[in-house]
């Protein structure tokens, strides 16, 4: 992973990114995990080979004009063949509306237009442990992040909350990697009953001092705000992946802005597609 | 095969081809340098700029609609001074032809912004945004009154020798009369259309999809209306017309040109396909070759209205 | 579960639900009796009728555009007399609530057509078409002038006690001011929008796709603009509003109603799905049940603009 | 086949048709005959069971709004299983634009929205022989018409013209039915070189008197006009299937009109979706 500055104002001023590519990819498989969740694997190796943990792609299921705009999705897995060559990427998709509904329904052989990789990735922790905090479909960016962290031999924990036990996915994957799992469900069907911020706060309390863990979070915005505030309260750095309505993913439309406190003390709207989606949790102005 | 000439001239602005990136749909141009060589575009129109920096509206700022989208960005922008110091040198270095889209809340602000940009190195033309539907103080008061349009264009004409291109709103009964007012006031060209005032509602929550309630509709949905307006303006004025509204491929470019546009802008399509520029150029080249057209300008306004197209040609 | 009330009243016209078939998109209604029981619709609006029979424009009369279509039918129609003798008795037999869309080339023709229909048995209301963009003499001269609108509506008001519903054009700067003129002239309701003046070009042949060169744009493409216009008119007038433009499902019906429409019309969607009516009714029923709404009229104009819809609700 | 009046002004005044149905059908197979022609078989037995020769369906390949309108297609074959139960219909499709392009590209399992049957069918000949005249994709309505004619033991001939020999399809099908084939190609690659109206005129000339054959024609409009005029000149009745841009197929939009001479001597525009697509060739006013 390259070092980047996720809270920067404009990508072009601070780093020279890998140019994204656009591929008309073919669906390799579509595994429905539940009534609303599926893992869609698409043959977009050109995108996968360039992707860093936390980056996203913009997808479209048709070249007609309805629906017209692409939608943003974290790269869930980068899939390699036995020789290590990247062959595909997958997306952890949750049905929320039209395009996510269409992605749920795709079959092997169908085309998907895939633009990416886009956005600023997560940064590796400067020292100590990595704690990933996922709410629901917010699990998506953590499969690749976990792999990268494990490769760097960073001790890694996943705090993972869902509504019910059925909606906790890929536990074995993380287990196999050696990631410690702390699970919560809203109905208490698995792990701790309640929100994921509960056990997170317990663990933060138990830390011996500041800057011992880097907290990575992805999920609904109230969760991100709570995680960022907890991390700050206990003196730990945090990186949050923000979910905003995106029109372009490239900095063209100014739809995806997040209010960010800048070094000069001013709060300015930053385009989360190029100045994020990963932000330093301490700089985001929560609304 | 003779060389194909796609060039367009608007006053002192000479473009190698008619394809311009539309204001607000291409950032400051630099955001797209990874995906397209900016010097290959006819021109890059900047995001709308006021004198001062602006934060714009709160999210939600866009919403998708059938074959289109609404936006109410609220003209978030870095202001003319930061543009000149931070963006213009980079655009010059990339040899982009830079057209700056200027806004104002008062006549004086328009004139001031125009004056400042005229003194800056590397500005090729000014597009005068009197048509943003999303903010009350964004110049639309000038764009919806013939006197206002005449007034702002002639005031800017006095302070700059750069080509000036008023950008007209489609939200009026007769855009052609605004085109005439602009020409009479000394405009070098007009561009149209800006977005259509529109709205969308989330019926489950019974709330507007945009924080600003109303926004501007762009994309292929509006193209047939925009083409009609370009065609009407072509009957009314002699100055070049920059046509836009829902261009998604080279056939759409040709449609605007045949209706009377000398150049075109591509907005929303950048979001759908940032690699569109090469495809547009290739499509135009192919069309010119198939139809043995050596000067693309020859098709401007070439619509033959004596009979409709054959449906089963 | 209490009974669900979807009824709408426009003067003496009482409809069991707000769903009306739009003029020109449903023939004379009878064409659709195989696919839908006409008495289950709120109302059926006839094709536009002049005094005399008309042949309309030559083909090509329609062209598809992104999420929309252009039409320039040119008001082919059987004239008011044949309508009364051939269609009205059949519509009455099917217990359809019949709203007749009337056109005129002169003020006198409008008044004459209105008078003749007022004397006929089985007409429930008159929709006054002053907004057809496709023919020069189709009343649009009245629909694009405030005085013209006031004049034609008040003249018809004098000769009929039927509910009269002027149909407004969207091709003006401020539809709300036309709504006000119509209300002041004694209209019982207004309907909007008619189609947007637009055009499409076959670039290979460099000819218009329609024989009439320009036509009217309808379908989902225009919906966001139409909803905005209904919302603006709702702030301006007290009389019922019949909203339309691109309704394709029950959510679109609700969108118009929340913006301020008391009833809606469904036009182009009939072409795409003639079996749409049952789906619309079922969708509305489901919505009312889920939201525990017993009177659908309660959502009219209920848009909450204090904050935008949550994107990730 | 029911007797109908194909030149009638409004269907409702003259006959009570079978109400059409709308089915979301699934593609069973798609056989590409050439770069532009394919035979698409869809599971729409509800439609097929009601279809009479010459009727059409309105098809759509998406429930999104781009493309939005359905497109008209003749029912090519009504396909039955061994017990004679209708299982599917097929369409002879020629790529002309967007929807025909999409229909060409469909694969088994894809959905197609199919509304039909629509329009007035061909009438059986009152006496004598039946001569079918097809130009290009105008072959489409004649497979079912031929079957019906053969069932009625009407001696039947197909005059069939195409650009090249490759574009003459389903010859064996007609041959097997016992239909006499007269072929033409523009390049002379098969049958008579030239237009299909050439051999047709020769045959008409050879007839011993009027009203001996009924001429059925489907193809490009100049061909239809020529066929109708030839039939008239030689005193034979003709029925032509007109191809018009159609918005609805049900009489709702008035887009599909054909100028028809009426009994009162007036020419009026008749909606070809409900007053056609099959017209008495002698009543059409050719432009
Ligand atoms: C950086 C990033 C990464 C994401 N990663 C994933 C992921 O890995 N898996 C996943 O399932 N989802 C992910 N999302 C969310 C996903 O983009 C939205 O669920 C999707 O855009 C909804 O599109 P739709 O067409 O299905 O919904 P629509 O029909 O457009 O709308 C349904 C709902 O989603 C909201 N919405 C509309 N457009 C967007 C948009 N562009 N972004 C967010 N919400 C929107 C609407 O307001 C509405 O409430 C991510 C979002 C971002 C910004
Ligand atoms: C009763 C009837 C039966 C038909 N049967 C068949 C058949 O069996 N097989 C077959 O391949 N074709 C048939 N056609 C023609 C077929 O409907 C058109 O080729 C098709 O509509 C073109 O649609 P598209 O989206 O591919 O083209 P578009 O992209 O819409 O346009 C391509 C070209 O086709 C013309 N066109 C557009 N819409 C229509 C329309 N609705 N009808 C005709 N032309 C149009 C356009 O003007 C343009 O020149 C039939 C037409 C009719 C009226
Ligand atoms: C997100 C967005 C932002 C826009 N911002 C501006 C702007 O700052 N100034 C301006 O004159 N037009 C602005 N426009 C209008 C476009 O330049 C263009 O006129 C319009 O979108 C129609 O073209 P299109 O359909 O190709 O997008 C904006 C449009 C969009 C979609
Ligand atoms: C083919 C066609 C014919 C129409 N004819 C008429 C007409 O005769 N009178 C009229 O007032 N409106 C006419 N309209 C306009 C419609 O009634 C309606 O206002 C418009 O199409 C918008 O609604 P929609 O998007 O649901 O179709 C026609 C529209 C279409 C598409
Ligand atoms: S999504 Fe367009 S600027 Fe971020
Ligand atoms: S296709 Fe609509 S009336 Fe014939």
PDB file of N, CA, C and O in Angstrom, chain A residues 9 11-12 17 19-20 22 60 65-71 115 245-248 250-255 257 268-269 271, chain B residues 24-28 30-34 47 53 55 57-62 64 67-68 73 76 82 220 268 271-272 274-275:
ATOM      1  N   UNK A   9      -7.511  18.010   0.012  1.00  0.00           N
ATOM      2  CA  UNK A   9      -8.610  18.738  -0.613  1.00  0.00           C
ATOM      3  C   UNK A   9      -8.805  18.300  -2.052  1.00  0.00           C
ATOM      4  O   UNK A   9      -9.890  18.045  -2.501  1.00  0.00           O
ATOM      5  N   UNK A  11      -7.112  15.694  -4.942  1.00  0.00           N
ATOM      6  CA  UNK A  11      -6.173  14.635  -5.249  1.00  0.00           C
ATOM      7  C   UNK A  11      -4.978  15.113  -6.069  1.00  0.00           C
ATOM      8  O   UNK A  11      -3.850  14.707  -5.849  1.00  0.00           O
ATOM      9  N   UNK A  12      -5.256  15.981  -7.036  1.00  0.00           N
ATOM     10  CA  UNK A  12      -4.215  16.349  -7.986  1.00  0.00           C
ATOM     11  C   UNK A  12      -3.123  17.181  -7.373  1.00  0.00           C
ATOM     12  O   UNK A  12      -2.052  17.327  -7.923  1.00  0.00           O
ATOM     13  N   UNK A  17      -2.195   9.728  -8.837  1.00  0.00           N
ATOM     14  CA  UNK A  17      -2.884   8.448  -8.713  1.00  0.00           C
ATOM     15  C   UNK A  17      -2.692   7.607  -9.967  1.00  0.00           C
ATOM     16  O   UNK A  17      -2.265   8.102 -11.005  1.00  0.00           O
ATOM     17  N   UNK A  19      -4.248   6.137 -13.101  1.00  0.00           N
ATOM     18  CA  UNK A  19      -5.466   6.488 -13.841  1.00  0.00           C
ATOM     19  C   UNK A  19      -6.455   5.322 -13.806  1.00  0.00           C
ATOM     20  O   UNK A  19      -6.057   4.167 -13.909  1.00  0.00           O
ATOM     21  N   UNK A  20      -7.724   5.621 -13.646  1.00  0.00           N
ATOM     22  CA  UNK A  20      -8.715   4.544 -13.646  1.00  0.00           C
ATOM     23  C   UNK A  20      -8.908   4.005 -15.059  1.00  0.00           C
ATOM     24  O   UNK A  20      -8.565   4.661 -16.034  1.00  0.00           O
ATOM     25  N   UNK A  22     -11.870   1.824 -17.637  1.00  0.00           N
ATOM     26  CA  UNK A  22     -13.287   1.479 -17.750  1.00  0.00           C
ATOM     27  C   UNK A  22     -13.383   0.200 -18.560  1.00  0.00           C
ATOM     28  O   UNK A  22     -12.899   0.148 -19.686  1.00  0.00           O
ATOM     29  N   UNK A  60     -22.388   0.134 -13.653  1.00  0.00           N
ATOM     30  CA  UNK A  60     -23.580   0.378 -14.440  1.00  0.00           C
ATOM     31  C   UNK A  60     -23.948  -0.954 -15.077  1.00  0.00           C
ATOM     32  O   UNK A  60     -23.056  -1.721 -15.437  1.00  0.00           O
ATOM     33  N   UNK A  65     -29.922   4.684 -21.289  1.00  0.00           N
ATOM     34  CA  UNK A  65     -29.934   5.868 -20.428  1.00  0.00           C
ATOM     35  C   UNK A  65     -30.903   5.783 -19.253  1.00  0.00           C
ATOM     36  O   UNK A  65     -31.189   6.798 -18.628  1.00  0.00           O
ATOM     37  N   UNK A  66     -31.450   4.616 -18.977  1.00  0.00           N
ATOM     38  CA  UNK A  66     -32.340   4.494 -17.821  1.00  0.00           C
ATOM     39  C   UNK A  66     -32.153   3.132 -17.190  1.00  0.00           C
ATOM     40  O   UNK A  66     -32.600   2.149 -17.767  1.00  0.00           O
ATOM     41  N   UNK A  67     -31.533   3.005 -16.011  1.00  0.00           N
ATOM     42  CA  UNK A  67     -30.847   4.070 -15.285  1.00  0.00           C
ATOM     43  C   UNK A  67     -29.604   4.562 -16.020  1.00  0.00           C
ATOM     44  O   UNK A  67     -29.001   3.817 -16.780  1.00  0.00           O
ATOM     45  N   UNK A  68     -29.256   5.800 -15.743  1.00  0.00           N
ATOM     46  CA  UNK A  68     -28.202   6.461 -16.507  1.00  0.00           C
ATOM     47  C   UNK A  68     -26.866   6.512 -15.769  1.00  0.00           C
ATOM     48  O   UNK A  68     -25.834   6.162 -16.334  1.00  0.00           O
ATOM     49  N   UNK A  69     -26.907   6.953 -14.537  1.00  0.00           N
ATOM     50  CA  UNK A  69     -25.649   7.156 -13.808  1.00  0.00           C
ATOM     51  C   UNK A  69     -25.111   5.844 -13.238  1.00  0.00           C
ATOM     52  O   UNK A  69     -25.863   4.920 -12.946  1.00  0.00           O
ATOM     53  N   UNK A  70     -23.814   5.793 -13.080  1.00  0.00           N
ATOM     54  CA  UNK A  70     -23.185   4.666 -12.398  1.00  0.00           C
ATOM     55  C   UNK A  70     -23.399   4.799 -10.889  1.00  0.00           C
ATOM     56  O   UNK A  70     -23.766   5.859 -10.405  1.00  0.00           O
ATOM     57  N   UNK A  71     -23.116   3.729 -10.173  1.00  0.00           N
ATOM     58  CA  UNK A  71     -23.226   3.741  -8.723  1.00  0.00           C
ATOM     59  C   UNK A  71     -21.914   3.272  -8.118  1.00  0.00           C
ATOM     60  O   UNK A  71     -21.251   2.391  -8.678  1.00  0.00           O
ATOM     61  N   UNK A 115     -15.858   1.106 -13.853  1.00  0.00           N
ATOM     62  CA  UNK A 115     -14.860   2.178 -13.911  1.00  0.00           C
ATOM     63  C   UNK A 115     -14.125   2.226 -12.580  1.00  0.00           C
ATOM     64  O   UNK A 115     -14.748   2.351 -11.524  1.00  0.00           O
ATOM     65  N   UNK A 245     -23.962  10.146  -2.054  1.00  0.00           N
ATOM     66  CA  UNK A 245     -24.506  10.031  -3.403  1.00  0.00           C
ATOM     67  C   UNK A 245     -23.460  10.560  -4.381  1.00  0.00           C
ATOM     68  O   UNK A 245     -22.987  11.683  -4.230  1.00  0.00           O
ATOM     69  N   UNK A 246     -23.085   9.727  -5.333  1.00  0.00           N
ATOM     70  CA  UNK A 246     -22.019  10.115  -6.266  1.00  0.00           C
ATOM     71  C   UNK A 246     -22.538  10.134  -7.698  1.00  0.00           C
ATOM     72  O   UNK A 246     -23.150   9.169  -8.148  1.00  0.00           O
ATOM     73  N   UNK A 247     -22.237  11.187  -8.403  1.00  0.00           N
ATOM     74  CA  UNK A 247     -22.645  11.279  -9.802  1.00  0.00           C
ATOM     75  C   UNK A 247     -21.586  10.772 -10.756  1.00  0.00           C
ATOM     76  O   UNK A 247     -21.906  10.225 -11.804  1.00  0.00           O
ATOM     77  N   UNK A 248     -20.311  10.971 -10.395  1.00  0.00           N
ATOM     78  CA  UNK A 248     -19.260  10.696 -11.379  1.00  0.00           C
ATOM     79  C   UNK A 248     -18.101   9.880 -10.827  1.00  0.00           C
ATOM     80  O   UNK A 248     -17.485   9.117 -11.550  1.00  0.00           O
ATOM     81  N   UNK A 250     -15.228  11.004 -10.089  1.00  0.00           N
ATOM     82  CA  UNK A 250     -13.948  11.530 -10.576  1.00  0.00           C
ATOM     83  C   UNK A 250     -13.710  12.988 -10.215  1.00  0.00           C
ATOM     84  O   UNK A 250     -12.769  13.599 -10.711  1.00  0.00           O
ATOM     85  N   UNK A 251     -14.596  13.571  -9.443  1.00  0.00           N
ATOM     86  CA  UNK A 251     -14.388  14.976  -9.087  1.00  0.00           C
ATOM     87  C   UNK A 251     -15.052  15.953 -10.041  1.00  0.00           C
ATOM     88  O   UNK A 251     -14.850  17.156  -9.944  1.00  0.00           O
ATOM     89  N   UNK A 252     -15.877  15.450 -10.938  1.00  0.00           N
ATOM     90  CA  UNK A 252     -16.466  16.320 -11.949  1.00  0.00           C
ATOM     91  C   UNK A 252     -17.729  17.042 -11.525  1.00  0.00           C
ATOM     92  O   UNK A 252     -18.014  18.138 -12.005  1.00  0.00           O
ATOM     93  N   UNK A 253     -18.511  16.446 -10.636  1.00  0.00           N
ATOM     94  CA  UNK A 253     -19.879  16.943 -10.445  1.00  0.00           C
ATOM     95  C   UNK A 253     -20.153  17.633  -9.111  1.00  0.00           C
ATOM     96  O   UNK A 253     -21.169  18.292  -8.961  1.00  0.00           O
ATOM     97  N   UNK A 254     -19.286  17.469  -8.137  1.00  0.00           N
ATOM     98  CA  UNK A 254     -19.479  18.100  -6.814  1.00  0.00           C
ATOM     99  C   UNK A 254     -20.750  17.634  -6.102  1.00  0.00           C
ATOM    100  O   UNK A 254     -21.360  18.397  -5.359  1.00  0.00           O
ATOM    101  N   UNK A 255     -21.161  16.401  -6.334  1.00  0.00           N
ATOM    102  CA  UNK A 255     -22.367  15.927  -5.663  1.00  0.00           C
ATOM    103  C   UNK A 255     -22.061  15.289  -4.316  1.00  0.00           C
ATOM    104  O   UNK A 255     -22.942  15.187  -3.476  1.00  0.00           O
ATOM    105  N   UNK A 257     -20.098  15.700  -1.616  1.00  0.00           N
ATOM    106  CA  UNK A 257     -19.249  16.412  -0.662  1.00  0.00           C
ATOM    107  C   UNK A 257     -19.492  16.046   0.795  1.00  0.00           C
ATOM    108  O   UNK A 257     -20.599  15.713   1.203  1.00  0.00           O
ATOM    109  N   UNK A 268     -14.755  23.133   5.003  1.00  0.00           N
ATOM    110  CA  UNK A 268     -15.067  23.219   3.580  1.00  0.00           C
ATOM    111  C   UNK A 268     -15.638  21.884   3.115  1.00  0.00           C
ATOM    112  O   UNK A 268     -15.308  20.831   3.659  1.00  0.00           O
ATOM    113  N   UNK A 269     -16.488  21.963   2.076  1.00  0.00           N
ATOM    114  CA  UNK A 269     -16.995  20.737   1.467  1.00  0.00           C
ATOM    115  C   UNK A 269     -15.903  20.118   0.600  1.00  0.00           C
ATOM    116  O   UNK A 269     -15.378  20.765  -0.307  1.00  0.00           O
ATOM    117  N   UNK A 271     -14.943  16.897  -1.964  1.00  0.00           N
ATOM    118  CA  UNK A 271     -15.528  15.838  -2.793  1.00  0.00           C
ATOM    119  C   UNK A 271     -15.027  14.479  -2.305  1.00  0.00           C
ATOM    120  O   UNK A 271     -13.830  14.198  -2.394  1.00  0.00           O
TER     121      UNK A 271
ATOM    122  N   UNK B  24     -19.376  22.889 -14.979  1.00  0.00           N
ATOM    123  CA  UNK B  24     -19.936  22.194 -13.822  1.00  0.00           C
ATOM    124  C   UNK B  24     -19.957  20.692 -13.955  1.00  0.00           C
ATOM    125  O   UNK B  24     -20.361  19.982 -13.039  1.00  0.00           O
ATOM    126  N   UNK B  25     -19.530  20.196 -15.112  1.00  0.00           N
ATOM    127  CA  UNK B  25     -19.583  18.755 -15.375  1.00  0.00           C
ATOM    128  C   UNK B  25     -18.189  18.189 -15.608  1.00  0.00           C
ATOM    129  O   UNK B  25     -18.037  17.040 -16.031  1.00  0.00           O
ATOM    130  N   UNK B  26     -17.177  19.000 -15.324  1.00  0.00           N
ATOM    131  CA  UNK B  26     -15.820  18.596 -15.674  1.00  0.00           C
ATOM    132  C   UNK B  26     -14.851  19.218 -14.666  1.00  0.00           C
ATOM    133  O   UNK B  26     -13.676  19.394 -14.961  1.00  0.00           O
ATOM    134  N   UNK B  27     -15.378  19.521 -13.479  1.00  0.00           N
ATOM    135  CA  UNK B  27     -14.558  20.160 -12.449  1.00  0.00           C
ATOM    136  C   UNK B  27     -13.887  21.394 -13.035  1.00  0.00           C
ATOM    137  O   UNK B  27     -14.512  22.202 -13.718  1.00  0.00           O
ATOM    138  N   UNK B  28     -12.583  21.534 -12.728  1.00  0.00           N
ATOM    139  CA  UNK B  28     -11.809  22.591 -13.374  1.00  0.00           C
ATOM    140  C   UNK B  28     -11.004  22.016 -14.534  1.00  0.00           C
ATOM    141  O   UNK B  28     -10.007  22.589 -14.942  1.00  0.00           O
ATOM    142  N   UNK B  30      -8.853  19.752 -14.677  1.00  0.00           N
ATOM    143  CA  UNK B  30      -7.691  18.984 -14.229  1.00  0.00           C
ATOM    144  C   UNK B  30      -8.086  17.644 -13.634  1.00  0.00           C
ATOM    145  O   UNK B  30      -7.315  16.681 -13.699  1.00  0.00           O
ATOM    146  N   UNK B  31      -9.278  17.578 -13.071  1.00  0.00           N
ATOM    147  CA  UNK B  31      -9.762  16.312 -12.512  1.00  0.00           C
ATOM    148  C   UNK B  31      -9.785  15.218 -13.576  1.00  0.00           C
ATOM    149  O   UNK B  31      -9.767  14.031 -13.248  1.00  0.00           O
ATOM    150  N   UNK B  32      -9.877  15.611 -14.848  1.00  0.00           N
ATOM    151  CA  UNK B  32     -10.021  14.625 -15.921  1.00  0.00           C
ATOM    152  C   UNK B  32      -8.741  14.379 -16.702  1.00  0.00           C
ATOM    153  O   UNK B  32      -8.758  13.672 -17.702  1.00  0.00           O
ATOM    154  N   UNK B  33      -7.630  14.967 -16.249  1.00  0.00           N
ATOM    155  CA  UNK B  33      -6.430  14.822 -17.077  1.00  0.00           C
ATOM    156  C   UNK B  33      -5.903  13.390 -17.112  1.00  0.00           C
ATOM    157  O   UNK B  33      -5.174  13.027 -18.021  1.00  0.00           O
ATOM    158  N   UNK B  34      -6.284  12.589 -16.141  1.00  0.00           N
ATOM    159  CA  UNK B  34      -5.888  11.174 -16.179  1.00  0.00           C
ATOM    160  C   UNK B  34      -6.594  10.409 -17.280  1.00  0.00           C
ATOM    161  O   UNK B  34      -6.114   9.366 -17.728  1.00  0.00           O
ATOM    162  N   UNK B  47     -15.950  25.251 -14.039  1.00  0.00           N
ATOM    163  CA  UNK B  47     -17.096  25.387 -13.160  1.00  0.00           C
ATOM    164  C   UNK B  47     -17.419  26.859 -12.990  1.00  0.00           C
ATOM    165  O   UNK B  47     -16.548  27.701 -13.116  1.00  0.00           O
ATOM    166  N   UNK B  53     -14.903  32.671  -3.016  1.00  0.00           N
ATOM    167  CA  UNK B  53     -15.119  31.248  -2.795  1.00  0.00           C
ATOM    168  C   UNK B  53     -16.565  31.030  -2.313  1.00  0.00           C
ATOM    169  O   UNK B  53     -17.132  31.887  -1.641  1.00  0.00           O
ATOM    170  N   UNK B  55     -19.396  27.843  -0.815  1.00  0.00           N
ATOM    171  CA  UNK B  55     -19.518  26.461  -0.350  1.00  0.00           C
ATOM    172  C   UNK B  55     -20.635  25.690  -1.046  1.00  0.00           C
ATOM    173  O   UNK B  55     -20.635  24.464  -1.057  1.00  0.00           O
ATOM    174  N   UNK B  57     -24.632  24.337  -1.900  1.00  0.00           N
ATOM    175  CA  UNK B  57     -25.721  23.799  -1.088  1.00  0.00           C
ATOM    176  C   UNK B  57     -25.273  22.571  -0.305  1.00  0.00           C
ATOM    177  O   UNK B  57     -24.317  21.895  -0.660  1.00  0.00           O
ATOM    178  N   UNK B  58     -26.054  22.297   0.736  1.00  0.00           N
ATOM    179  CA  UNK B  58     -25.885  21.042   1.465  1.00  0.00           C
ATOM    180  C   UNK B  58     -26.242  19.857   0.572  1.00  0.00           C
ATOM    181  O   UNK B  58     -27.091  19.990  -0.305  1.00  0.00           O
ATOM    182  N   UNK B  59     -25.688  18.687   0.829  1.00  0.00           N
ATOM    183  CA  UNK B  59     -26.240  17.494   0.184  1.00  0.00           C
ATOM    184  C   UNK B  59     -27.680  17.269   0.663  1.00  0.00           C
ATOM    185  O   UNK B  59     -28.005  17.762   1.756  1.00  0.00           O
ATOM    186  N   UNK B  60     -28.569  16.576  -0.040  1.00  0.00           N
ATOM    187  CA  UNK B  60     -28.347  15.934  -1.318  1.00  0.00           C
ATOM    188  C   UNK B  60     -28.315  16.977  -2.443  1.00  0.00           C
ATOM    189  O   UNK B  60     -29.189  17.826  -2.533  1.00  0.00           O
ATOM    190  N   UNK B  61     -27.349  16.813  -3.318  1.00  0.00           N
ATOM    191  CA  UNK B  61     -27.154  17.783  -4.391  1.00  0.00           C
ATOM    192  C   UNK B  61     -27.572  17.259  -5.759  1.00  0.00           C
ATOM    193  O   UNK B  61     -27.686  18.049  -6.706  1.00  0.00           O
ATOM    194  N   UNK B  62     -27.692  15.956  -5.912  1.00  0.00           N
ATOM    195  CA  UNK B  62     -28.137  15.408  -7.201  1.00  0.00           C
ATOM    196  C   UNK B  62     -29.189  14.328  -6.961  1.00  0.00           C
ATOM    197  O   UNK B  62     -29.303  13.770  -5.871  1.00  0.00           O
ATOM    198  N   UNK B  64     -31.090  11.159  -9.562  1.00  0.00           N
ATOM    199  CA  UNK B  64     -31.282  10.642 -10.917  1.00  0.00           C
ATOM    200  C   UNK B  64     -32.757  10.630 -11.280  1.00  0.00           C
ATOM    201  O   UNK B  64     -33.619  10.377 -10.435  1.00  0.00           O
ATOM    202  N   UNK B  67     -33.534   8.989 -17.738  1.00  0.00           N
ATOM    203  CA  UNK B  67     -32.612   9.491 -18.762  1.00  0.00           C
ATOM    204  C   UNK B  67     -32.088  10.882 -18.435  1.00  0.00           C
ATOM    205  O   UNK B  67     -31.758  11.654 -19.346  1.00  0.00           O
ATOM    206  N   UNK B  68     -32.008  11.194 -17.162  1.00  0.00           N
ATOM    207  CA  UNK B  68     -31.500  12.506 -16.783  1.00  0.00           C
ATOM    208  C   UNK B  68     -31.134  12.566 -15.331  1.00  0.00           C
ATOM    209  O   UNK B  68     -31.186  11.558 -14.609  1.00  0.00           O
ATOM    210  N   UNK B  73     -26.122  21.982  -7.074  1.00  0.00           N
ATOM    211  CA  UNK B  73     -24.822  22.047  -6.408  1.00  0.00           C
ATOM    212  C   UNK B  73     -24.740  23.376  -5.654  1.00  0.00           C
ATOM    213  O   UNK B  73     -24.166  23.444  -4.564  1.00  0.00           O
ATOM    214  N   UNK B  76     -20.777  25.633  -5.763  1.00  0.00           N
ATOM    215  CA  UNK B  76     -19.561  25.522  -4.951  1.00  0.00           C
ATOM    216  C   UNK B  76     -18.367  25.841  -5.850  1.00  0.00           C
ATOM    217  O   UNK B  76     -18.260  25.314  -6.954  1.00  0.00           O
ATOM    218  N   UNK B  82      -8.464  32.374  -6.618  1.00  0.00           N
ATOM    219  CA  UNK B  82      -7.806  31.070  -6.477  1.00  0.00           C
ATOM    220  C   UNK B  82      -7.773  30.338  -7.815  1.00  0.00           C
ATOM    221  O   UNK B  82      -6.822  29.618  -8.115  1.00  0.00           O
ATOM    222  N   UNK B 220     -29.832  13.196 -21.414  1.00  0.00           N
ATOM    223  CA  UNK B 220     -30.543  12.896 -22.666  1.00  0.00           C
ATOM    224  C   UNK B 220     -32.038  13.238 -22.634  1.00  0.00           C
ATOM    225  O   UNK B 220     -32.621  13.531 -23.686  1.00  0.00           O
ATOM    226  N   UNK B 268     -23.354  16.081 -18.674  1.00  0.00           N
ATOM    227  CA  UNK B 268     -23.717  14.886 -17.918  1.00  0.00           C
ATOM    228  C   UNK B 268     -23.025  13.615 -18.430  1.00  0.00           C
ATOM    229  O   UNK B 268     -22.691  12.725 -17.641  1.00  0.00           O
ATOM    230  N   UNK B 271     -20.097  12.037 -16.702  1.00  0.00           N
ATOM    231  CA  UNK B 271     -20.293  11.247 -15.479  1.00  0.00           C
ATOM    232  C   UNK B 271     -20.519   9.787 -15.833  1.00  0.00           C
ATOM    233  O   UNK B 271     -20.121   8.884 -15.114  1.00  0.00           O
ATOM    234  N   UNK B 272     -21.211   9.597 -16.940  1.00  0.00           N
ATOM    235  CA  UNK B 272     -21.558   8.239 -17.350  1.00  0.00           C
ATOM    236  C   UNK B 272     -20.355   7.561 -17.999  1.00  0.00           C
ATOM    237  O   UNK B 272     -20.111   6.382 -17.780  1.00  0.00           O
ATOM    238  N   UNK B 274     -16.433   8.827 -18.709  1.00  0.00           N
ATOM    239  CA  UNK B 274     -15.388   9.849 -18.791  1.00  0.00           C
ATOM    240  C   UNK B 274     -14.465   9.668 -19.993  1.00  0.00           C
ATOM    241  O   UNK B 274     -13.739  10.585 -20.343  1.00  0.00           O
ATOM    242  N   UNK B 275     -14.534   8.509 -20.613  1.00  0.00           N
ATOM    243  CA  UNK B 275     -13.701   8.264 -21.791  1.00  0.00           C
ATOM    244  C   UNK B 275     -14.442   8.604 -23.087  1.00  0.00           C
ATOM    245  O   UNK B 275     -14.084   8.136 -24.169  1.00  0.00           O
TER     246      UNK B 275
END
